[in-house]
Coordinates of C-alpha atoms in Angstrom, one line a residue:
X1 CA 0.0 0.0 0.0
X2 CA 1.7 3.2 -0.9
X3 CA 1.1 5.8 1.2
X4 CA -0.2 9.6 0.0
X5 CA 1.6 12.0 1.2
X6 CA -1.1 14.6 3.4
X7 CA -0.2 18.7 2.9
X8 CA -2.4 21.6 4.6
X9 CA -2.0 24.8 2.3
X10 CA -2.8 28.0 4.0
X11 CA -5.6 29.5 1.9
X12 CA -6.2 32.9 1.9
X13 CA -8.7 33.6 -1.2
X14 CA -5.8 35.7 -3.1
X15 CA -4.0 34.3 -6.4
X16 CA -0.8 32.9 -4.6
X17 CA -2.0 30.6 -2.2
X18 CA -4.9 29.1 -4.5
X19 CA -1.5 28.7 -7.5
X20 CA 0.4 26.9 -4.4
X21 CA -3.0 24.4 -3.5
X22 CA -2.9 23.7 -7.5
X23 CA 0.6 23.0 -7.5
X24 CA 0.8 20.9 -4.7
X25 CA -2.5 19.0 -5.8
X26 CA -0.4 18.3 -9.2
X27 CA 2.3 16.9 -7.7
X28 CA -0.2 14.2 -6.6
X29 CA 0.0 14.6 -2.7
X30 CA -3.4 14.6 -1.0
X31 CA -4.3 18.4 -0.2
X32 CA -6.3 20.1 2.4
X33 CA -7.6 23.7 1.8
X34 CA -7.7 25.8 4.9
X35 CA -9.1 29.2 5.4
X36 CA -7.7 31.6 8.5
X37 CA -10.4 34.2 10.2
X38 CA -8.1 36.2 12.4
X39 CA -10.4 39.4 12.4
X40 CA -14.0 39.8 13.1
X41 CA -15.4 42.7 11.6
X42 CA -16.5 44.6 8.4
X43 CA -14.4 46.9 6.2
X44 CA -14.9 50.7 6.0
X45 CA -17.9 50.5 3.1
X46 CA -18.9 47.4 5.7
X47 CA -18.2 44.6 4.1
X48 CA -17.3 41.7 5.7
X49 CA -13.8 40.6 3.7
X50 CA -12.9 37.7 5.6
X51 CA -16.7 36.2 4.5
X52 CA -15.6 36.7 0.4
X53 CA -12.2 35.9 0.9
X54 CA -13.2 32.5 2.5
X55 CA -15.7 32.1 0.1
X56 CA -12.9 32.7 -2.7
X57 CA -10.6 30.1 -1.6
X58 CA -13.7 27.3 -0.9
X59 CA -14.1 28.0 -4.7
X60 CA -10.9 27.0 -5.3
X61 CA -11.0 24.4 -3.2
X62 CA -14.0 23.1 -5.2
X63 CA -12.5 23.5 -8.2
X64 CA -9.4 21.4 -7.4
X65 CA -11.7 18.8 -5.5
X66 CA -9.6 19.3 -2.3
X67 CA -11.4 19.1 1.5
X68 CA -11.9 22.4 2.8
X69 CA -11.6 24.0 6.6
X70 CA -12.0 27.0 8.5
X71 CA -10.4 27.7 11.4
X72 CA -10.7 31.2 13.6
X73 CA -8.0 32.4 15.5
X74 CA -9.6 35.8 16.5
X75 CA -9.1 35.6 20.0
X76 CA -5.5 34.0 19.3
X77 CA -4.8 37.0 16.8
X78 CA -6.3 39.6 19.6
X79 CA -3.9 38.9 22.6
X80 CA -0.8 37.9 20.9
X81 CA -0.8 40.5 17.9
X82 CA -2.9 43.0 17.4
X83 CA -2.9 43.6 21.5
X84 CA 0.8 43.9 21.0
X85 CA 0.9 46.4 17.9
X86 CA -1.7 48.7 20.4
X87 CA 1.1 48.6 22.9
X88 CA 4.0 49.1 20.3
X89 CA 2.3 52.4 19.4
X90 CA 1.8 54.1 22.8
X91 CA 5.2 53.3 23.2
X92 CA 6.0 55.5 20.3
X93 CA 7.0 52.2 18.2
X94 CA 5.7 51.6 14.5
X95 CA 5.5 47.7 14.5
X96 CA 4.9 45.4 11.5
X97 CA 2.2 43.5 12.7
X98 CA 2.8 41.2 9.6
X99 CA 6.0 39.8 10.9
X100 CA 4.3 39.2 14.4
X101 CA 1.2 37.3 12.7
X102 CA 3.3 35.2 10.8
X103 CA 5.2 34.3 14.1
X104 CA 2.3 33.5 16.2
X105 CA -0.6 32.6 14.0
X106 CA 0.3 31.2 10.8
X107 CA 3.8 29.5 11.8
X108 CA 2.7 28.9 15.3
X109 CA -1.3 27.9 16.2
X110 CA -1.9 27.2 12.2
X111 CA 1.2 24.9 12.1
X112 CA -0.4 23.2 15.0
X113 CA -3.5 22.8 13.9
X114 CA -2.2 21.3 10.5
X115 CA 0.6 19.1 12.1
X116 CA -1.7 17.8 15.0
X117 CA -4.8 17.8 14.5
X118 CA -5.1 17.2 11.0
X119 CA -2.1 14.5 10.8
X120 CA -0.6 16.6 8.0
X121 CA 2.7 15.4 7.1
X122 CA 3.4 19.4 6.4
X123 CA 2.2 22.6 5.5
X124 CA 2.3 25.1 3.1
X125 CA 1.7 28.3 2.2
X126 CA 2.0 31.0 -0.6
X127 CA 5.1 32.2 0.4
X128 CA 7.8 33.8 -2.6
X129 CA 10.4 32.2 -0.4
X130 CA 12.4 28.7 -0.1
X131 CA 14.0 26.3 2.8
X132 CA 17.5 24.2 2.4
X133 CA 15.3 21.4 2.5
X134 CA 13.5 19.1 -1.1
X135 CA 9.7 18.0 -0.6
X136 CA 11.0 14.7 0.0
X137 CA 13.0 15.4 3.1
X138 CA 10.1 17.7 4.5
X139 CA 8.1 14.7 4.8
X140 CA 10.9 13.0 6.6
X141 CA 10.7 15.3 9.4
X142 CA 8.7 14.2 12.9
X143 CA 6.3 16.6 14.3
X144 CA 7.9 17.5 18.1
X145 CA 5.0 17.6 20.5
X146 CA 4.9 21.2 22.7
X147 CA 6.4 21.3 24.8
X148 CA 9.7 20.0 23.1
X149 CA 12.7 18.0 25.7
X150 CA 14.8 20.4 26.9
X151 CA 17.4 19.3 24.8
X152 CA 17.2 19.1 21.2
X153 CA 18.2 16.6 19.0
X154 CA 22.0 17.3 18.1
X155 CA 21.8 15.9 14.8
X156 CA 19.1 18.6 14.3
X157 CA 20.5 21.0 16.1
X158 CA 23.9 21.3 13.4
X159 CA 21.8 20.6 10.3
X160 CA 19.1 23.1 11.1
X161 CA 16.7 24.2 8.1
X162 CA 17.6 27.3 6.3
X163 CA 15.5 30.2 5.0
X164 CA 16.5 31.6 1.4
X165 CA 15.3 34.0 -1.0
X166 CA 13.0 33.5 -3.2
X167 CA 13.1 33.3 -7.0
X168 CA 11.5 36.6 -7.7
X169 CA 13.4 39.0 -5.5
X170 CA 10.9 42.2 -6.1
X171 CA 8.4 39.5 -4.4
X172 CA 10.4 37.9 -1.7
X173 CA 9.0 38.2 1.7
X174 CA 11.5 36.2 3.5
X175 CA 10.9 39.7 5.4
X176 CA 8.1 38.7 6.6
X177 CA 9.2 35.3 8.0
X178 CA 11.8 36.3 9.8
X179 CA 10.8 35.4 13.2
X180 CA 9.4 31.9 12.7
X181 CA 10.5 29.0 14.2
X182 CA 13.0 26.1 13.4
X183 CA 10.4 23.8 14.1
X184 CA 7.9 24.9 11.4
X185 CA 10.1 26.3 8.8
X186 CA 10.9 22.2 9.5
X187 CA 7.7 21.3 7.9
X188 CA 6.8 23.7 5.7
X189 CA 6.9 23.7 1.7
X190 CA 7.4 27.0 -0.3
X191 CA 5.3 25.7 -3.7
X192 CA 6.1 29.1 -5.3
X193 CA 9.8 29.1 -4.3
X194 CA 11.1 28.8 -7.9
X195 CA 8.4 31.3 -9.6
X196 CA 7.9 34.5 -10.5
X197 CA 4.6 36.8 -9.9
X198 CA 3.6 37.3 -13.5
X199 CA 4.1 33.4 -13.5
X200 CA 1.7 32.6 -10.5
X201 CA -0.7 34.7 -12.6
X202 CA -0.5 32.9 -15.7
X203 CA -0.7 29.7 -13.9
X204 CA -3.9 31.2 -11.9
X205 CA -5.3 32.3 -15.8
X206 CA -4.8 28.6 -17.6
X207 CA -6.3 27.2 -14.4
X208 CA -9.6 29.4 -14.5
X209 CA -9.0 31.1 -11.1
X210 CA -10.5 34.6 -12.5
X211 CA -12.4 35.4 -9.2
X212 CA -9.3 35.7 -7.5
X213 CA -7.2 37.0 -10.3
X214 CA -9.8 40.1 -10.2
X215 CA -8.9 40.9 -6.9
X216 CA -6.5 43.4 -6.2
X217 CA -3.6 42.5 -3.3
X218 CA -3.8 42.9 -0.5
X219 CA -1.5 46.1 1.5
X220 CA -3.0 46.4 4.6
X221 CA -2.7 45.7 8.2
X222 CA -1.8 41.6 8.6
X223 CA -5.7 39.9 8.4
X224 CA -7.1 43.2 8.8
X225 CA -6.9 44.7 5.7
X226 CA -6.7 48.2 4.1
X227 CA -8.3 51.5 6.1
X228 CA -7.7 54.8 6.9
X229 CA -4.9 54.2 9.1
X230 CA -5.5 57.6 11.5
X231 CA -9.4 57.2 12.3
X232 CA -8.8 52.6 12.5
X233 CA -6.2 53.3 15.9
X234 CA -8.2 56.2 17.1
X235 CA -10.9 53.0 17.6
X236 CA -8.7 51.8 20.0
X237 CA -6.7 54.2 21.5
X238 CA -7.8 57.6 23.2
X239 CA -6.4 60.7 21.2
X240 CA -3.1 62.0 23.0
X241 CA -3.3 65.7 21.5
X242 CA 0.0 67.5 21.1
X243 CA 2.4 70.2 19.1
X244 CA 4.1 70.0 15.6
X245 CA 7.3 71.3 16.8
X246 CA 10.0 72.2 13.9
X247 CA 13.4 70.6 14.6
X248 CA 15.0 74.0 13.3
X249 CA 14.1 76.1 15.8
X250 CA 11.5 74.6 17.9
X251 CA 8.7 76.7 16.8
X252 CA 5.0 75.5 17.1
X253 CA 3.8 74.3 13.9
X254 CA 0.3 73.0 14.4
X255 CA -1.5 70.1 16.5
X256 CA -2.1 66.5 16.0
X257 CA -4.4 64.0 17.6
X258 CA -1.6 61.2 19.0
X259 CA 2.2 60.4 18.5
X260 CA 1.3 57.2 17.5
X261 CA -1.2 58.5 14.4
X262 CA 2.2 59.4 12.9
X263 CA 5.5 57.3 11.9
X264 CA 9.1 58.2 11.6
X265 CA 9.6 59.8 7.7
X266 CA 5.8 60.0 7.3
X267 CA 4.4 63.6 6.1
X268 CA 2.9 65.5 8.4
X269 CA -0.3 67.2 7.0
X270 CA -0.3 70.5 8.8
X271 CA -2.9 73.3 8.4
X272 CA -2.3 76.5 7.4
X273 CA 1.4 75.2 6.1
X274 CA 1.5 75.7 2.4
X275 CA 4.9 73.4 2.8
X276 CA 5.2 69.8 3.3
X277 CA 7.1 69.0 6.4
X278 CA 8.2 65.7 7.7
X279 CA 8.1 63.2 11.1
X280 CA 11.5 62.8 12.5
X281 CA 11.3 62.6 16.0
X282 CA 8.7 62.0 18.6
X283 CA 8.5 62.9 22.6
X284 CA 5.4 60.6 24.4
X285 CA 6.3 62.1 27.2
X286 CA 5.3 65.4 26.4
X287 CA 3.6 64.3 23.4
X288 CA 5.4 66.4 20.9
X289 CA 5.9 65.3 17.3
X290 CA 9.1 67.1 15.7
X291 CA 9.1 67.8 12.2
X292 CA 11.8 68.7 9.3
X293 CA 11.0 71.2 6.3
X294 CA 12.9 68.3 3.8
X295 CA 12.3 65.0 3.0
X296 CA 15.6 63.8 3.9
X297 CA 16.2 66.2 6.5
X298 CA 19.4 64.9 8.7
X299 CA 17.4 64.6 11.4
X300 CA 15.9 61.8 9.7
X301 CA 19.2 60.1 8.4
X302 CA 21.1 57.9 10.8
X303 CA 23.7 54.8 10.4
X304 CA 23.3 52.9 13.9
X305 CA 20.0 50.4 15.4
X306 CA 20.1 48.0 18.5
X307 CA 17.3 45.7 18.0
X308 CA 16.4 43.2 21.6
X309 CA 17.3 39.8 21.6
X310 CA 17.6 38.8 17.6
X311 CA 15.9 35.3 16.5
X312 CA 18.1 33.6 14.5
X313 CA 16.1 31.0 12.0
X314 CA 18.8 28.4 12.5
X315 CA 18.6 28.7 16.8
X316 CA 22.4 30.1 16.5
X317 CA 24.3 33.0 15.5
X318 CA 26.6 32.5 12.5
X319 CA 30.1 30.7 13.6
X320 CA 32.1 34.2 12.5
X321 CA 29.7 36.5 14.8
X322 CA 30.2 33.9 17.7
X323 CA 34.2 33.9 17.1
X324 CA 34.8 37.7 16.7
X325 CA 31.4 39.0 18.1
X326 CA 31.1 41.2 14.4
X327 CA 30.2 40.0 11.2
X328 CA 29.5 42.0 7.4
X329 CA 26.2 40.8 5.8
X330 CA 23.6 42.9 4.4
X331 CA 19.6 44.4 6.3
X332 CA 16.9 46.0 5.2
X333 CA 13.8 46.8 7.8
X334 CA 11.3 47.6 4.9
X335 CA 10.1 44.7 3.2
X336 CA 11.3 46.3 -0.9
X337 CA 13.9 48.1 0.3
X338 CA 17.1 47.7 -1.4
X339 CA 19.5 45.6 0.9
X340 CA 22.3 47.6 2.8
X341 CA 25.4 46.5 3.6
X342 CA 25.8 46.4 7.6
X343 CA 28.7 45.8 10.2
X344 CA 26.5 43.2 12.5
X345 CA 27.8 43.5 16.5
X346 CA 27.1 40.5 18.9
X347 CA 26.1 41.8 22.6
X348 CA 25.7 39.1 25.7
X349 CA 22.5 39.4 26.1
X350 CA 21.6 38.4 22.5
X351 CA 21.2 41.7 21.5
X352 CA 22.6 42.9 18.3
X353 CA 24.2 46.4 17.3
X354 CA 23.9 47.5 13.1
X355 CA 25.7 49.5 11.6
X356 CA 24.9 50.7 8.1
X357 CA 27.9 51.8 5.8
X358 CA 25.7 55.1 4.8
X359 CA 23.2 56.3 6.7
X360 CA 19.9 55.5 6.0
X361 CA 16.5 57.6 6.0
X362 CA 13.8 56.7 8.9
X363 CA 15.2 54.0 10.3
X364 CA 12.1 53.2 13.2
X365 CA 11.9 51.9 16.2
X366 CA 9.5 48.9 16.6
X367 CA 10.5 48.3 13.2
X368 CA 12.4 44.7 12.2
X369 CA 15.9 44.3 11.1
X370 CA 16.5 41.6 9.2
X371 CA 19.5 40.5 8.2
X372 CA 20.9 38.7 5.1
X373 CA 23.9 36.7 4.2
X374 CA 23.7 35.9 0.3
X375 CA 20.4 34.7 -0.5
X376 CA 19.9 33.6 3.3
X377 CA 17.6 35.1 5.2
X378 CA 19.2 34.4 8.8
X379 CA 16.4 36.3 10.9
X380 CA 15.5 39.7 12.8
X381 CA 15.3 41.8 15.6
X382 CA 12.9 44.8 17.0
X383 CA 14.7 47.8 16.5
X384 CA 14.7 49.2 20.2
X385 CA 17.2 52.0 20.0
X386 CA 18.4 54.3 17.4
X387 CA 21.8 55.7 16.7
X388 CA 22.9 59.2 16.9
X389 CA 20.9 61.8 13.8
X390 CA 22.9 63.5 11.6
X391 CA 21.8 66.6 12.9
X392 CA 22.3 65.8 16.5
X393 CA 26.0 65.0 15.2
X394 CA 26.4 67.7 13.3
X395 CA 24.8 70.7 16.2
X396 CA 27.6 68.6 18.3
X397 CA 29.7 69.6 16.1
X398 CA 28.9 72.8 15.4
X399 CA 29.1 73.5 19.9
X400 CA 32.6 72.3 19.6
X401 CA 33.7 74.4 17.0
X402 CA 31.9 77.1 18.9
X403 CA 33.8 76.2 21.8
X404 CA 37.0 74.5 21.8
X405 CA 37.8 75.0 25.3
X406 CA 34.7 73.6 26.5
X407 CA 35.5 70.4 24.3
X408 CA 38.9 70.1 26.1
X409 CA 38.1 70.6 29.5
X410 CA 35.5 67.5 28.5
X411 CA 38.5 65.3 26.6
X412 CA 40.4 66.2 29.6
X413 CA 37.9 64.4 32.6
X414 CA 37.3 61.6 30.1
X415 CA 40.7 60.8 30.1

């Protein structure tokens, strides 16, 4: 009796997932359709989108003649991320609740649910990404129980899985998957690892997915979807009112309705100012939102991020950062934006300090890093602290200039 090998693909309604089902099903494994509600409520013209995307990706499952499921994880997806991105932003932070939901949701309870209690021998998603691992060995894998022996196998533990790039690098989101876990990158399959977008399309075309072809992706919040960003957190979180305050000279600009309405880089839409200024700095304490009169004002430009304790997909810092405690690789925290070359600094408490090799504009707190070595994605940290600004170096500057003496008396009682 040969047996059939059992994959749960993540369906989510939208092109790339149902292409990943079809692939999967032609590859002659036995495939199970399941559809995530992680939000419970309707869209701004009220409409609920969770109902038509499930109702999307049952008509693909119907199509392919593949079981279908729905699972919720509202109340999951309440407390452990969108509870957290509240808290992130009264904090000042701007966090990508996409990384977090892949995390705790889709690589966490989902790869549970798949993996236990539907006796998949893996999972997969629609992912433009790829693992170290073939199909074949995927399957191989054992599903470990939680919670897992203290001590992990140690086979396992030196041949760990590996996260890469995927084919089409304008549509990797190895970004995005940046803080999952050994154990389900273990068991999961990448179907579109090898393709391109306008691929998946074509595919999606010849196989008469037009419903979801028609359907425009998706840019929003993680599961949430697209809304007026400004009146969606003032659902949630009381208005902090404060002062535009120019960076220049500290003059009073204009009033906003919350620090955390507004992000580092972001525009600030002032009345009465025929000019476009820009976010670069924000007080919670006193609830004051500095802005710059440029788009790249040097208040906004900066070379240096300490994230907290990074996650590293393979459990373990690379071999060079453990032997010197600094390594060169590349990071971006925006998901397109070109990759920087970085100076990477190990800290004892797992911590990591990067250093860009030009500075870069807005880097955020509550952000991600993620860092890359080749086409290996080798995980991320929050960004926690910022570097010094190019215009807090360069007003340091200018006071020493000003005052040699004073600068020193200072070099003096350092030394």
């Amino acid at each position: 009796m040969i047996n059939v090998v059992h994959v749960v693909c993540a369906m989510s309604g939208g092109v790339d997932s149902s292409v990943a089902a079809l692939l999967l099903k032609k590859r002659g494994y036995h495939v199970t359709g399941v559809f995530m509600k992680n939000w419970d409520s309707l869209d701004e013209r009220g409409v609920c989108t969770s109902e038509r995307d499930c109702d999307d990706a049952y008509k693909v499952c119907r199509v392919l003649d593949m079981p279908f499921h729905q699972v919720s994880y509202v109340k999951e997806y309440w407390h452990e991320v969108f509870s957290n991105l509240l808290r992130e932003y009264q904090k000042g932070r701007t966090p990508n609740p996409d990384i977090i939901c892949n995390k705790h949701i889709k690589f966490k309870h989902f790869y549970q649910y798949a993996v236990s209690s539907l006796g998949a021998d893996a999972m997969a998603t629609g992912h433009y990404a790829r693992t170290s691992l073939e199909d074949e060995e995927v399957f191989q894998q054992t599903h470990t129980p939680v919670p897992r022996p203290l001590f992990r196998d140690r086979l396992e533990i030196r041949n760990p899985v590996r996260l890469y790039q995927g084919a089409d690098r304008l549509k990797d989101q190895t970004f995005f998957l940046s803080q999952i876990s050994q154990d389900a990158l273990r068991q999961t399959i990448f179907p579109l690892a090898g393709l391109t977008k306008d691929f998946v399309k074509k595919i999606a075309a010849e196989a008469g997915f037009h419903h979801v072809l028609k359907k425009k992706e998706s840019m929003g919040i993680c599961f949430i979807g697209e809304r007026h960003f400004e009146d969606f957190i003032l659902e949630y979180l009381e208005p902090k009112p404060g002062h535009f305050v120019s960076i220049e000279d500290g003059k009073i600009m204009g009033k906003h309705k919350g620090w955390f309405t507004f992000t580092l880089g972001q525009r600030a839409r002032i009345g009465g100012q025929k000019d476009p200024w820009f976010v670069v700095d924000k007080d919670i304490t006193t609830g004051e939102i500095f802005v710059g009169p440029t788009t790249n004002h040097p208040a906004l430009l900066r070379d240096t991020v300490q994230t907290n304790r990074f996650h590293w997909i393979t459990e373990e810092p690379p071999a060079e950062l453990i032997r010197t405690q600094m390594m060169d690789c590349h990071f971006r925290f925006l998901h397109q934006m070109p990759l920087c070359p970085c100076t990477v600094t190990l800290n004892l408490d797992g911590s990591v300090w990067i250093t860009a090799k030009r500075p870069l504009r807005a880097l955020t707190p509550g952000q991600f890093a993620v860092l890359y070595k080749g086409d290996e994605c080798l995980g991320s940290g929050k960004i926690v602290r910022l570097g010094p600004s190019e215009h807090t170096l360069q007003k340091r500057h200018l006071q020493l200039s000003r005052n040699p003496k004073n600068s020193e008396q200072s070099s003096e009682s350092d030394s």
